[in-house]
Tab-separated table of C-alpha atoms and ligand atoms in Angstrom:
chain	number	residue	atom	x	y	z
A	650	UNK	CA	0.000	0.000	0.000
A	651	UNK	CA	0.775	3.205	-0.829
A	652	UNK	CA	0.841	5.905	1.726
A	653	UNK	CA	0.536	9.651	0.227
A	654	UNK	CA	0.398	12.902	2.296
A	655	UNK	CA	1.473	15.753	-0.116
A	656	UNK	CA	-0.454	16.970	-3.440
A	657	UNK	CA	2.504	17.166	-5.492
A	658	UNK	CA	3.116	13.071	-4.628
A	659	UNK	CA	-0.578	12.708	-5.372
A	660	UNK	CA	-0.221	14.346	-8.779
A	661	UNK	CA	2.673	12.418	-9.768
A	662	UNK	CA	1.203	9.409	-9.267
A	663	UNK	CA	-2.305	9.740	-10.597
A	664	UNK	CA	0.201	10.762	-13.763
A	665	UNK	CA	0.946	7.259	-13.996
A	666	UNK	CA	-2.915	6.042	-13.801
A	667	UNK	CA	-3.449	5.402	-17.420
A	668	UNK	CA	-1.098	2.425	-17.962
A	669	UNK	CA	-2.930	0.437	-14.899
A	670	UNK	CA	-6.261	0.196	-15.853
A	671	UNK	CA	-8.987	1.822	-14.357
A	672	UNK	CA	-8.759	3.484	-11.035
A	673	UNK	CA	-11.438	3.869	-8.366
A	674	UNK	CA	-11.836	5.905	-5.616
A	675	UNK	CA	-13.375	6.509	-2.317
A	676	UNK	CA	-13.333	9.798	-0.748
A	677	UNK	CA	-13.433	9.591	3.387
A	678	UNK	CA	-12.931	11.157	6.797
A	679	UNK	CA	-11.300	8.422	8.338
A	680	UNK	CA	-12.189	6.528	11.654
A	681	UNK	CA	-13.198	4.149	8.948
A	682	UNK	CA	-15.828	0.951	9.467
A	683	UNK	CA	-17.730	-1.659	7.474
A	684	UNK	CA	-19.837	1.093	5.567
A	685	UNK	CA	-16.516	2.152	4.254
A	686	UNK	CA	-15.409	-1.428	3.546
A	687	UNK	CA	-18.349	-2.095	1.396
A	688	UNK	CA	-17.060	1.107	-1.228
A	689	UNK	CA	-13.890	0.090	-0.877
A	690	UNK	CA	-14.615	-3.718	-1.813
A	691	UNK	CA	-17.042	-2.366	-4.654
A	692	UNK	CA	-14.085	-0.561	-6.323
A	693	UNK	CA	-11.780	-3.278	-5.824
A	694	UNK	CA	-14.256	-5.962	-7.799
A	695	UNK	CA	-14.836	-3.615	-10.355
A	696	UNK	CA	-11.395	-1.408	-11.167
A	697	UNK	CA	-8.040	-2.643	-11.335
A	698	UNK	CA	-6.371	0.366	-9.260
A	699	UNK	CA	-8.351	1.295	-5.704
A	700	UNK	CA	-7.528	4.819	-4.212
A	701	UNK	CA	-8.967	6.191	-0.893
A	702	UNK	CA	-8.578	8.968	0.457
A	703	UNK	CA	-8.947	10.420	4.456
A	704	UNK	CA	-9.895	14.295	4.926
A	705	UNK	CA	-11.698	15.651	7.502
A	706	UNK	CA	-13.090	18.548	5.440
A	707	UNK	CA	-13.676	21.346	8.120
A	708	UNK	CA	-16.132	23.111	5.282
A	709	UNK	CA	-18.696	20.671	5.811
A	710	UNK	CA	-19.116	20.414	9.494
A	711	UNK	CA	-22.027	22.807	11.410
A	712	UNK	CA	-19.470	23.874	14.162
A	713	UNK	CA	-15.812	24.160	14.708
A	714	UNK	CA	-16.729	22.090	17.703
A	715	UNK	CA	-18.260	18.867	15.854
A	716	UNK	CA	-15.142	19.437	13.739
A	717	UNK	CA	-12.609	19.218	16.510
A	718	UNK	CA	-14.961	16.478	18.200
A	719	UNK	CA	-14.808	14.141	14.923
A	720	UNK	CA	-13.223	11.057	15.543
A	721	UNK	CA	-9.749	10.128	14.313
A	722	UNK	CA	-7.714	6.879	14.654
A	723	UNK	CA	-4.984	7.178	11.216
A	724	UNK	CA	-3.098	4.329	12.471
A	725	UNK	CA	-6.059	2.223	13.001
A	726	UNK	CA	-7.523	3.120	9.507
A	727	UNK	CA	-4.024	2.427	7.773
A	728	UNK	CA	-3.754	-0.910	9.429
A	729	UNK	CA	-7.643	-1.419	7.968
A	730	UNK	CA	-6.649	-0.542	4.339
A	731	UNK	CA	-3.350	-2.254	4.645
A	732	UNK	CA	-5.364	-5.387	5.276
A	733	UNK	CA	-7.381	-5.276	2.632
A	734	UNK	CA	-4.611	-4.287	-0.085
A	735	UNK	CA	-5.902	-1.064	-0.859
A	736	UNK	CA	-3.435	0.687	-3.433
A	737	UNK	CA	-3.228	4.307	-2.589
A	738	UNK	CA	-4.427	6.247	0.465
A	739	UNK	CA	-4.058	9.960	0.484
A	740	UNK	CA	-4.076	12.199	3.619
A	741	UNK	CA	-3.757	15.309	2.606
A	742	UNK	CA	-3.327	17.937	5.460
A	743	UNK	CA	-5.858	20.990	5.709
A	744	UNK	CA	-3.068	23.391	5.483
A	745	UNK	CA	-2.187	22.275	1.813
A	746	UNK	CA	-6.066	21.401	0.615
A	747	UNK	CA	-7.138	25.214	2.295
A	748	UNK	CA	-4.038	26.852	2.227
A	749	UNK	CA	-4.522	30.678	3.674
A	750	UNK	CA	-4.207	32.091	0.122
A	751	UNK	CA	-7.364	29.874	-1.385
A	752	UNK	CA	-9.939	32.004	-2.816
A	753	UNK	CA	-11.985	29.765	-5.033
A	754	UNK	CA	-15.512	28.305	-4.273
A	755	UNK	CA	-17.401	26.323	-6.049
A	756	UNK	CA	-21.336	27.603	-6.094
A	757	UNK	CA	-24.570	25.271	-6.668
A	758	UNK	CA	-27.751	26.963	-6.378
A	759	UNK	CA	-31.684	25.416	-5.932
A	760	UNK	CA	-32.944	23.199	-3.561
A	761	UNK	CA	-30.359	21.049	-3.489
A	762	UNK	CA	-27.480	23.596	-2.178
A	763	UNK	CA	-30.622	25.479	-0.068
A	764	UNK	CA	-32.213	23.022	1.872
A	765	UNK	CA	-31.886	20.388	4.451
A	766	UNK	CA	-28.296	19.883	5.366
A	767	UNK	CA	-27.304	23.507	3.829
A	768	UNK	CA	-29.782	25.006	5.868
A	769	UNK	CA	-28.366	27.358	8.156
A	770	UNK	CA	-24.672	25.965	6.968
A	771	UNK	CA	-24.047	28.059	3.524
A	772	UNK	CA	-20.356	27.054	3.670
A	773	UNK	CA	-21.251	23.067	3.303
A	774	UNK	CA	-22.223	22.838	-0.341
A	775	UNK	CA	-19.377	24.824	-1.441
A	776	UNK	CA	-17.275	23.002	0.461
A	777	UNK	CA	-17.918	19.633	-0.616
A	778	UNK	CA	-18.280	20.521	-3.971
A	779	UNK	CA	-14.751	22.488	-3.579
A	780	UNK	CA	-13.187	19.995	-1.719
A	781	UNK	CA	-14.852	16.846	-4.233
A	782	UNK	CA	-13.335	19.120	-6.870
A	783	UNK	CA	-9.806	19.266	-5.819
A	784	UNK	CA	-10.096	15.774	-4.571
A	785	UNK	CA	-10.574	14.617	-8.069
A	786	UNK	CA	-8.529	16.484	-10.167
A	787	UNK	CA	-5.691	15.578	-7.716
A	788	UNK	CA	-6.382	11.808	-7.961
A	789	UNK	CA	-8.374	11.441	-11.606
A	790	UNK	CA	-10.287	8.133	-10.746
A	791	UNK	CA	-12.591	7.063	-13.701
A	792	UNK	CA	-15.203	5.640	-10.846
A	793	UNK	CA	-15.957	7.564	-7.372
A	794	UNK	CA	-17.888	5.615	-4.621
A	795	UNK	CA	-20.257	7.187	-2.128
A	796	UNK	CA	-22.647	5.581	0.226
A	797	UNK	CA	-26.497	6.265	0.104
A	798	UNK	CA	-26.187	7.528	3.427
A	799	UNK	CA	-25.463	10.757	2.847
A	800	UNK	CA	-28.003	10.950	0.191
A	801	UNK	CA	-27.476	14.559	0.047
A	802	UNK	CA	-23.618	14.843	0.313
A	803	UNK	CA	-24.183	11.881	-3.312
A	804	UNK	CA	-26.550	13.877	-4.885
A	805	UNK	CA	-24.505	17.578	-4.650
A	806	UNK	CA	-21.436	15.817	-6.343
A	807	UNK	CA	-23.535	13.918	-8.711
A	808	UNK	CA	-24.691	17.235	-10.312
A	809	UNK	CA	-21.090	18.404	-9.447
A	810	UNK	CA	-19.625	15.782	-12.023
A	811	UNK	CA	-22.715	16.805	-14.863
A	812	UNK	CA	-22.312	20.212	-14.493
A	813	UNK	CA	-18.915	20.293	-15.012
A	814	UNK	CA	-18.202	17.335	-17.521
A	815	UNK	CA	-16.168	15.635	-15.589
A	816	UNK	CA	-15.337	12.229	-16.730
A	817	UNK	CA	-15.677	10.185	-14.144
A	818	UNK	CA	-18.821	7.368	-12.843
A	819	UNK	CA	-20.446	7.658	-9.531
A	820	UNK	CA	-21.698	4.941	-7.912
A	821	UNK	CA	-24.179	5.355	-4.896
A	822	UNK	CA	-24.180	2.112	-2.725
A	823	UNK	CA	-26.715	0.881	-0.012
A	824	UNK	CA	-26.574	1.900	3.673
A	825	UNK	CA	-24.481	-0.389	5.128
A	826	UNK	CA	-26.276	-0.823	9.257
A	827	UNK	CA	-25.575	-2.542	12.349
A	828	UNK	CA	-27.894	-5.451	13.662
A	829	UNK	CA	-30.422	-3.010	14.671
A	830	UNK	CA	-30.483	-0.917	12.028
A	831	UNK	CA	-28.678	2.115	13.056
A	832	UNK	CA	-26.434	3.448	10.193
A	833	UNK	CA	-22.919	2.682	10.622
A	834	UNK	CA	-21.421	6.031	11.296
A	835	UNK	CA	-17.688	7.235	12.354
A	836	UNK	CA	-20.091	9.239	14.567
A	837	UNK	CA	-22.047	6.822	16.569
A	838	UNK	CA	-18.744	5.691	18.699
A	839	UNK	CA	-19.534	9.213	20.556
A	840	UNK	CA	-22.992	8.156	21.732
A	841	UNK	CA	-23.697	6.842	25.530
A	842	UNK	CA	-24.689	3.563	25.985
A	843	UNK	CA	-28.349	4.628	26.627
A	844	UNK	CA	-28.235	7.161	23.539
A	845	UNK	CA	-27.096	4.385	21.069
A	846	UNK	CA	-29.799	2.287	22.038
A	847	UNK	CA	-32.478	4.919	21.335
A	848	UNK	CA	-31.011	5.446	18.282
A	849	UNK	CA	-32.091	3.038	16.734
A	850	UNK	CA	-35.430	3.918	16.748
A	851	UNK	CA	-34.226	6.515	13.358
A	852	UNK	CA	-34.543	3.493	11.426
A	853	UNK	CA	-37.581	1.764	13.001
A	854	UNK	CA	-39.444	5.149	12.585
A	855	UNK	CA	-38.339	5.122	8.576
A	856	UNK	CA	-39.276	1.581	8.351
A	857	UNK	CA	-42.721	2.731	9.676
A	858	UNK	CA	-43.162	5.573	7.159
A	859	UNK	CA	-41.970	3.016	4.473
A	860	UNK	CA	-45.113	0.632	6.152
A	861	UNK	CA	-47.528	3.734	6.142
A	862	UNK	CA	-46.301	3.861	2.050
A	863	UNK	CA	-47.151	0.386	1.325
A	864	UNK	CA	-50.340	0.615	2.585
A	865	UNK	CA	-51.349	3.436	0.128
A	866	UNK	CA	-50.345	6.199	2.553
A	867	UNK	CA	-50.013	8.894	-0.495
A	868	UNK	CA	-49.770	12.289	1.436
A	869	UNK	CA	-46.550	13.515	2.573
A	870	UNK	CA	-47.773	15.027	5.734
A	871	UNK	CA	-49.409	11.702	6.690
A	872	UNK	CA	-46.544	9.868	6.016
A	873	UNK	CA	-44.309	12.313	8.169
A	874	UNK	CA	-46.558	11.894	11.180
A	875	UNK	CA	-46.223	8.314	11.515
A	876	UNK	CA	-42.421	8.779	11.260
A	877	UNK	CA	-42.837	11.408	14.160
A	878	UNK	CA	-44.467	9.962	16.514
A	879	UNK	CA	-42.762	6.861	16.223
A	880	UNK	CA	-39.188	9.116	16.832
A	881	UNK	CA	-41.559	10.501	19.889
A	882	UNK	CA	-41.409	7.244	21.593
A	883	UNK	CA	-37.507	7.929	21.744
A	884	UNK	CA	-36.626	11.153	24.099
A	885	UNK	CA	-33.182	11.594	23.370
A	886	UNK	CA	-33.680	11.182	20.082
A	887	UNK	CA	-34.668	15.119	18.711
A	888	UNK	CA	-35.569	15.583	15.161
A	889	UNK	CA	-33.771	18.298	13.307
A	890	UNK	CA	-35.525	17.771	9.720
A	891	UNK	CA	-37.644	14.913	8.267
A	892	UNK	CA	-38.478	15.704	4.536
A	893	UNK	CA	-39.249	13.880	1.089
A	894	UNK	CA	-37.851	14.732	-1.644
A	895	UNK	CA	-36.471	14.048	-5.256
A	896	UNK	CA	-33.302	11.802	-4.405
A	897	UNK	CA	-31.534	13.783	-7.013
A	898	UNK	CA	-32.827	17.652	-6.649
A	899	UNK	CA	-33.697	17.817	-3.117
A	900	UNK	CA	-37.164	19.504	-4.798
A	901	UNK	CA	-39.619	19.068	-1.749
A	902	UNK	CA	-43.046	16.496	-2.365
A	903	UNK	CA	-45.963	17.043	-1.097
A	904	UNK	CA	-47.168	13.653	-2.399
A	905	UNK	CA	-45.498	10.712	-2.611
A	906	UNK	CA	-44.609	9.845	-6.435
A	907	UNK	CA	-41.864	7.097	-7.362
A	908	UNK	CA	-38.466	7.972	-6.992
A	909	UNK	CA	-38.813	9.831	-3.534
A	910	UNK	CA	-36.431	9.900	-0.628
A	911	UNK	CA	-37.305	10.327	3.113
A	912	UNK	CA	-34.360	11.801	4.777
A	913	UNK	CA	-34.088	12.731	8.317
A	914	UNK	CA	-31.604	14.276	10.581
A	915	UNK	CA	-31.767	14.107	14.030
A	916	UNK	CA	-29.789	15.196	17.442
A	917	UNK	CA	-28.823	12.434	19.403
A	918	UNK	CA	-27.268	14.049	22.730
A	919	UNK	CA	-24.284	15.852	21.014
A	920	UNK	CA	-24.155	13.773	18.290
A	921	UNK	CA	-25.869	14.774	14.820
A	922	UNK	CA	-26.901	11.444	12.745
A	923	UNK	CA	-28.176	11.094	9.226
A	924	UNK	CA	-30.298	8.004	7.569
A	925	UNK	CA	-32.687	7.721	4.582
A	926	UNK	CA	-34.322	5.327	2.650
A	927	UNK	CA	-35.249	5.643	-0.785
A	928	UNK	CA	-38.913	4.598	-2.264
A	929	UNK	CA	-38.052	3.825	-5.594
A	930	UNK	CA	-42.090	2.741	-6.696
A	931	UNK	CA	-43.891	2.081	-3.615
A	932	UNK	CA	-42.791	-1.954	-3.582
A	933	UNK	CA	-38.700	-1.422	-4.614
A	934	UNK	CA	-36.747	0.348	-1.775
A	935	UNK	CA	-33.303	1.214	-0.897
A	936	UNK	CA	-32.998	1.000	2.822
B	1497	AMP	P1	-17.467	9.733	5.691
B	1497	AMP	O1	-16.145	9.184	6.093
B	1497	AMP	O2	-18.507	9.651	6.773
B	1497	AMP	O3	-17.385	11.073	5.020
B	1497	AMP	O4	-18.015	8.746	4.572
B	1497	AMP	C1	-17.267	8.467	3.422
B	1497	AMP	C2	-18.145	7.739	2.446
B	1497	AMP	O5	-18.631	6.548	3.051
B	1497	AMP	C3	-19.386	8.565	2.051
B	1497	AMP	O6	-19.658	8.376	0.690
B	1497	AMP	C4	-20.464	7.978	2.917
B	1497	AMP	O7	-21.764	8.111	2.389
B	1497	AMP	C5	-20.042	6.520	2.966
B	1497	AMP	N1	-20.627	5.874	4.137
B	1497	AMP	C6	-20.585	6.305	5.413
B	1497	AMP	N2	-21.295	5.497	6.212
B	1497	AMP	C7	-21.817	4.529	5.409
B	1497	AMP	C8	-22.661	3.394	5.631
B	1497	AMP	N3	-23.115	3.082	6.848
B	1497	AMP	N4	-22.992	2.640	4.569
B	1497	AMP	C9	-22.545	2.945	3.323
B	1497	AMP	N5	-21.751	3.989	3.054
B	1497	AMP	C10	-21.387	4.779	4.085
């Protein structure tokens, strides 16, 4: 495995992509786990190179706070990827991917860069976009991987990468959860014992909008409800947005047509947590 920490290393070696086949890659922030694993194990049955990289992007964070609080463990993740015979890992350092001079930003506009996670957090669009940007002009994979868990984190650089022609596939793969359905998160380590148990009510409360759905339930605010007060029946669990919307635009419903994705954030004690599940025609889900 190949260990790379500076940009100039990074662009010397994606130099020499073309002659190996094709390369894919799976943008991180570390403290990986098994939702990781199943990106990194798509790429590595599908290209011939497999190139992942660890940056804790302070752009997309709400607070300097979760930022600082995010957890790390390099030598632990190295050790991971070093197992598994990934090719390339690059860690580039904030100073060189933001250095003090950096005055570019790269703008979406609409739903999509407006609502939901950028609500309230103008920076975190840009910033993934900026930092997906650099990320893959630096490493030129012909494949990226992202999970379906951060539905809307997928569907900002999937417009990123048809706005701008870029040549490269995305691939959006299933949540990956734990036995009780909580998303696998780098996040959920900072939970308490008794918060990480209530947490997974986030899925049970999806899985009863996506029962409420396949009984007929048509109207978005109907469908919300049941996913409310089932989250009700979990105090520490506080909702900070529930919404459905076009997996692709972020466009609000206001009834349920196919294609439509019920995302939810929530506060878990000092911990923020994502899920979704995705309602393809009413019978075919992504969960
Ligand atoms: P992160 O390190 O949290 O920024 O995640 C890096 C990539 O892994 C993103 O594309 C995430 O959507 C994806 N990912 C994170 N958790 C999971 C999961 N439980 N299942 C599948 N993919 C995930």
């Amino acid at each position: 495995m190949h260990t790379i920490y500076t940009l100039d290393e990074m662009t010397q070696t994606a130099r020499g992509w073309l002659s190996g086949g094709s390369v894919g890659f799976i943008p991180t922030m570390g403290y990986l786990h098994e939702g990781h694993m199943s990106l990194i194990r798509a790429s590595q049955a599908e290209c011939e190179v497999t190139v992942v990289s660890i940056y804790v992007n302070p752009l997309q964070f709400h607070s300097r706070e979760e930022f600082l609080d995010y957890p790390r463990n390099l030598d632990h993740d190295l050790q991971l990827l070093d197992n598994i015979d990934v090719d390339v890992v690059f860690i580039p350092s904030v100073e060189d991917m933001q250095p003090p001079a950096f005055s570019t930003a790269v703008t979406l506009h609409g739903p999509l860069a407006e609502r939901l996670e950028a609500e309230g957090n103008s920076a975190f669009v840009g910033g993934i976009a900026t930092t997906m940007m650099k990320l893959l002009h630096l490493m030129r994979p012909d494949i990226a991987y992202l999970g379906q868990k951060d539905a809307q984190q997928a569907a900002i650089v999937h417009q990123l990468l048809r706005d701008l022609s870029f040549d490269v596939q995305l691939r959006v793969l299933p949540t990956v959860r734990e036995a009780d359905g909580l998303a696998i998160s780098s996040r959920n380590i900072l939970l308490t014992p008794e918060e990480r148990k209530e947490a997974a009510g986030i899925y049970q409360a999806l899985l009863m909008g996506k029962a409420a759905i396949e009984r007929g339930e048509l109207q978005v605010q109907q469908i919300k409800a049941v996913i409310l007060e089932t989250l009700a029946r979990y105090p520490l669990v506080s909702v900070e947005y529930l919404d459905l919307c076009d997996p692709y635009t972020f466009v609000e419903r206001t009834e349920l047509i196919f294609n439509t994705i019920l995302v939810l954030a929530v506060q878990v004690g000092n911990v923020r947590l994502l899920d979704n599940i995705l309602c393809l025609d009413g019978k075919q889900w992504r969960l």
